[in-house]
Amino acid sequence: MFSLQLPELRPELDKLHNIFGAKNLKPIYGAGCVKNPRVMFIFMNPTGRNISANASWNGLRAPWLGTKVIWNLFNELKLISNQSFIEIQKRNSEDWTPEFAYNLYHQLDKKRVYVTNLAKCTQADARHLSNSLFQRYLSTLLREIEIINPESIIAFGNQVSSVLLGKNISVSDYSDKKKELLKIGEKTYNVYPVYYPVGQGRRNIHKAISRVRLIIG
């Protein structure tokens, strides 16, 4: 399973979770294609709705496990199979298994997709997190990007995009293939700010799907 994740980042991420995360929950790490993916998706932070945040979970701890909405985006983009998506919609959170979770991320790996959150500290609920907290995770995210080396980065939402790029970003200003450039070391990455497709941003999921489809083909 570690072939789908970056174990070298875990010590620092675990320390940050101990400071900022819910004490009864585990941190959630990025997962998918860990070597030169065609796209890296960056979301905000995990919540206790993620079944793999439970201490008793014995499997991959990765974004969005045990939830439903975001998999609609992945299915519309043909990153997971229709059969898997139907199964996701049928299952309650407690019905997810480590084997099913691994299979989903194995599919994303095959499609050369990597999924992560800016902050990996799991919260009990979907409370708003401050920019200063997200800033504490920025250095590890930049290391994650360097190691992963994605062709394109999709940053979901104003806050994630702004913290990542170091300036105020409004995703409504970005359409078609309009992008920003992010320089890390000697390399420059293409970053595409996109509407956040979950929670209060769920009303914008179709805008997010349309733009991501245009960007990654």
JSON list of N, CA, C and O in Angstrom, two decimals, residues 24 29 35 49 60 98 122 127 130 134 149 158 160 168 208 215:
[
{"chain": "A", "resi": 24, "resn": "ASN", "atom": "N", "xyz": [-8.69, 12.06, 18.87]},
{"chain": "A", "resi": 24, "resn": "ASN", "atom": "CA", "xyz": [-9.22, 10.70, 18.70]},
{"chain": "A", "resi": 24, "resn": "ASN", "atom": "C", "xyz": [-9.22, 10.24, 17.25]},
{"chain": "A", "resi": 24, "resn": "ASN", "atom": "O", "xyz": [-9.74, 9.17, 16.93]},
{"chain": "A", "resi": 29, "resn": "TYR", "atom": "N", "xyz": [-3.24, 11.15, 4.70]},
{"chain": "A", "resi": 29, "resn": "TYR", "atom": "CA", "xyz": [-2.12, 11.47, 3.81]},
{"chain": "A", "resi": 29, "resn": "TYR", "atom": "C", "xyz": [-2.58, 11.47, 2.34]},
{"chain": "A", "resi": 29, "resn": "TYR", "atom": "O", "xyz": [-3.59, 10.86, 1.99]},
{"chain": "A", "resi": 35, "resn": "LYS", "atom": "N", "xyz": [4.56, 9.10, -8.70]},
{"chain": "A", "resi": 35, "resn": "LYS", "atom": "CA", "xyz": [5.69, 9.42, -9.57]},
{"chain": "A", "resi": 35, "resn": "LYS", "atom": "C", "xyz": [5.19, 10.03, -10.87]},
{"chain": "A", "resi": 35, "resn": "LYS", "atom": "O", "xyz": [4.60, 9.36, -11.71]},
{"chain": "A", "resi": 49, "resn": "ARG", "atom": "N", "xyz": [-15.52, 12.45, 8.94]},
{"chain": "A", "resi": 49, "resn": "ARG", "atom": "CA", "xyz": [-16.37, 11.66, 8.04]},
{"chain": "A", "resi": 49, "resn": "ARG", "atom": "C", "xyz": [-15.54, 10.65, 7.25]},
{"chain": "A", "resi": 49, "resn": "ARG", "atom": "O", "xyz": [-16.08, 9.69, 6.71]},
{"chain": "A", "resi": 60, "resn": "LEU", "atom": "N", "xyz": [-5.26, 1.85, 4.02]},
{"chain": "A", "resi": 60, "resn": "LEU", "atom": "CA", "xyz": [-4.82, 3.12, 3.46]},
{"chain": "A", "resi": 60, "resn": "LEU", "atom": "C", "xyz": [-5.56, 4.28, 4.13]},
{"chain": "A", "resi": 60, "resn": "LEU", "atom": "O", "xyz": [-6.79, 4.27, 4.20]},
{"chain": "A", "resi": 98, "resn": "PRO", "atom": "N", "xyz": [-10.87, -1.75, 3.84]},
{"chain": "A", "resi": 98, "resn": "PRO", "atom": "CA", "xyz": [-9.54, -1.37, 3.34]},
{"chain": "A", "resi": 98, "resn": "PRO", "atom": "C", "xyz": [-9.30, -1.84, 1.91]},
{"chain": "A", "resi": 98, "resn": "PRO", "atom": "O", "xyz": [-8.65, -1.15, 1.13]},
{"chain": "A", "resi": 122, "resn": "THR", "atom": "N", "xyz": [-6.80, 15.90, 10.67]},
{"chain": "A", "resi": 122, "resn": "THR", "atom": "CA", "xyz": [-8.21, 15.59, 10.62]},
{"chain": "A", "resi": 122, "resn": "THR", "atom": "C", "xyz": [-8.96, 16.34, 11.72]},
{"chain": "A", "resi": 122, "resn": "THR", "atom": "O", "xyz": [-8.56, 16.31, 12.88]},
{"chain": "A", "resi": 127, "resn": "ARG", "atom": "N", "xyz": [-15.31, 22.40, 10.31]},
{"chain": "A", "resi": 127, "resn": "ARG", "atom": "CA", "xyz": [-15.06, 23.76, 10.80]},
{"chain": "A", "resi": 127, "resn": "ARG", "atom": "C", "xyz": [-14.07, 24.50, 9.90]},
{"chain": "A", "resi": 127, "resn": "ARG", "atom": "O", "xyz": [-13.22, 23.88, 9.24]},
{"chain": "A", "resi": 130, "resn": "SER", "atom": "N", "xyz": [-8.03, 28.40, 9.78]},
{"chain": "A", "resi": 130, "resn": "SER", "atom": "CA", "xyz": [-7.41, 29.69, 9.48]},
{"chain": "A", "resi": 130, "resn": "SER", "atom": "C", "xyz": [-6.30, 29.55, 8.45]},
{"chain": "A", "resi": 130, "resn": "SER", "atom": "O", "xyz": [-5.69, 28.49, 8.29]},
{"chain": "A", "resi": 134, "resn": "PHE", "atom": "N", "xyz": [-3.18, 26.63, 7.81]},
{"chain": "A", "resi": 134, "resn": "PHE", "atom": "CA", "xyz": [-2.79, 26.09, 6.51]},
{"chain": "A", "resi": 134, "resn": "PHE", "atom": "C", "xyz": [-1.34, 26.43, 6.17]},
{"chain": "A", "resi": 134, "resn": "PHE", "atom": "O", "xyz": [-0.62, 25.62, 5.55]},
{"chain": "A", "resi": 149, "resn": "ASN", "atom": "N", "xyz": [6.08, 15.52, -8.39]},
{"chain": "A", "resi": 149, "resn": "ASN", "atom": "CA", "xyz": [6.40, 16.10, -9.70]},
{"chain": "A", "resi": 149, "resn": "ASN", "atom": "C", "xyz": [5.25, 15.97, -10.69]},
{"chain": "A", "resi": 149, "resn": "ASN", "atom": "O", "xyz": [5.37, 15.34, -11.75]},
{"chain": "A", "resi": 158, "resn": "ASN", "atom": "N", "xyz": [-10.74, 29.06, -3.06]},
{"chain": "A", "resi": 158, "resn": "ASN", "atom": "CA", "xyz": [-9.98, 30.29, -2.89]},
{"chain": "A", "resi": 158, "resn": "ASN", "atom": "C", "xyz": [-8.87, 30.16, -1.85]},
{"chain": "A", "resi": 158, "resn": "ASN", "atom": "O", "xyz": [-7.75, 30.63, -2.05]},
{"chain": "A", "resi": 160, "resn": "VAL", "atom": "N", "xyz": [-7.27, 27.44, -0.48]},
{"chain": "A", "resi": 160, "resn": "VAL", "atom": "CA", "xyz": [-6.17, 26.56, -0.87]},
{"chain": "A", "resi": 160, "resn": "VAL", "atom": "C", "xyz": [-5.30, 27.23, -1.93]},
{"chain": "A", "resi": 160, "resn": "VAL", "atom": "O", "xyz": [-4.08, 27.22, -1.84]},
{"chain": "A", "resi": 168, "resn": "ASN", "atom": "N", "xyz": [-3.73, 36.57, -2.98]},
{"chain": "A", "resi": 168, "resn": "ASN", "atom": "CA", "xyz": [-5.17, 36.40, -2.95]},
{"chain": "A", "resi": 168, "resn": "ASN", "atom": "C", "xyz": [-5.68, 35.91, -4.30]},
{"chain": "A", "resi": 168, "resn": "ASN", "atom": "O", "xyz": [-5.43, 36.54, -5.33]},
{"chain": "A", "resi": 208, "resn": "ALA", "atom": "N", "xyz": [-16.65, 22.90, -11.52]},
{"chain": "A", "resi": 208, "resn": "ALA", "atom": "CA", "xyz": [-15.33, 22.30, -11.27]},
{"chain": "A", "resi": 208, "resn": "ALA", "atom": "C", "xyz": [-15.06, 21.17, -12.24]},
{"chain": "A", "resi": 208, "resn": "ALA", "atom": "O", "xyz": [-13.96, 21.07, -12.81]},
{"chain": "A", "resi": 215, "resn": "ILE", "atom": "N", "xyz": [-8.89, 21.02, -18.58]},
{"chain": "A", "resi": 215, "resn": "ILE", "atom": "CA", "xyz": [-7.46, 21.12, -18.27]},
{"chain": "A", "resi": 215, "resn": "ILE", "atom": "C", "xyz": [-6.73, 19.81, -18.52]},
{"chain": "A", "resi": 215, "resn": "ILE", "atom": "O", "xyz": [-5.65, 19.79, -19.13]}
]
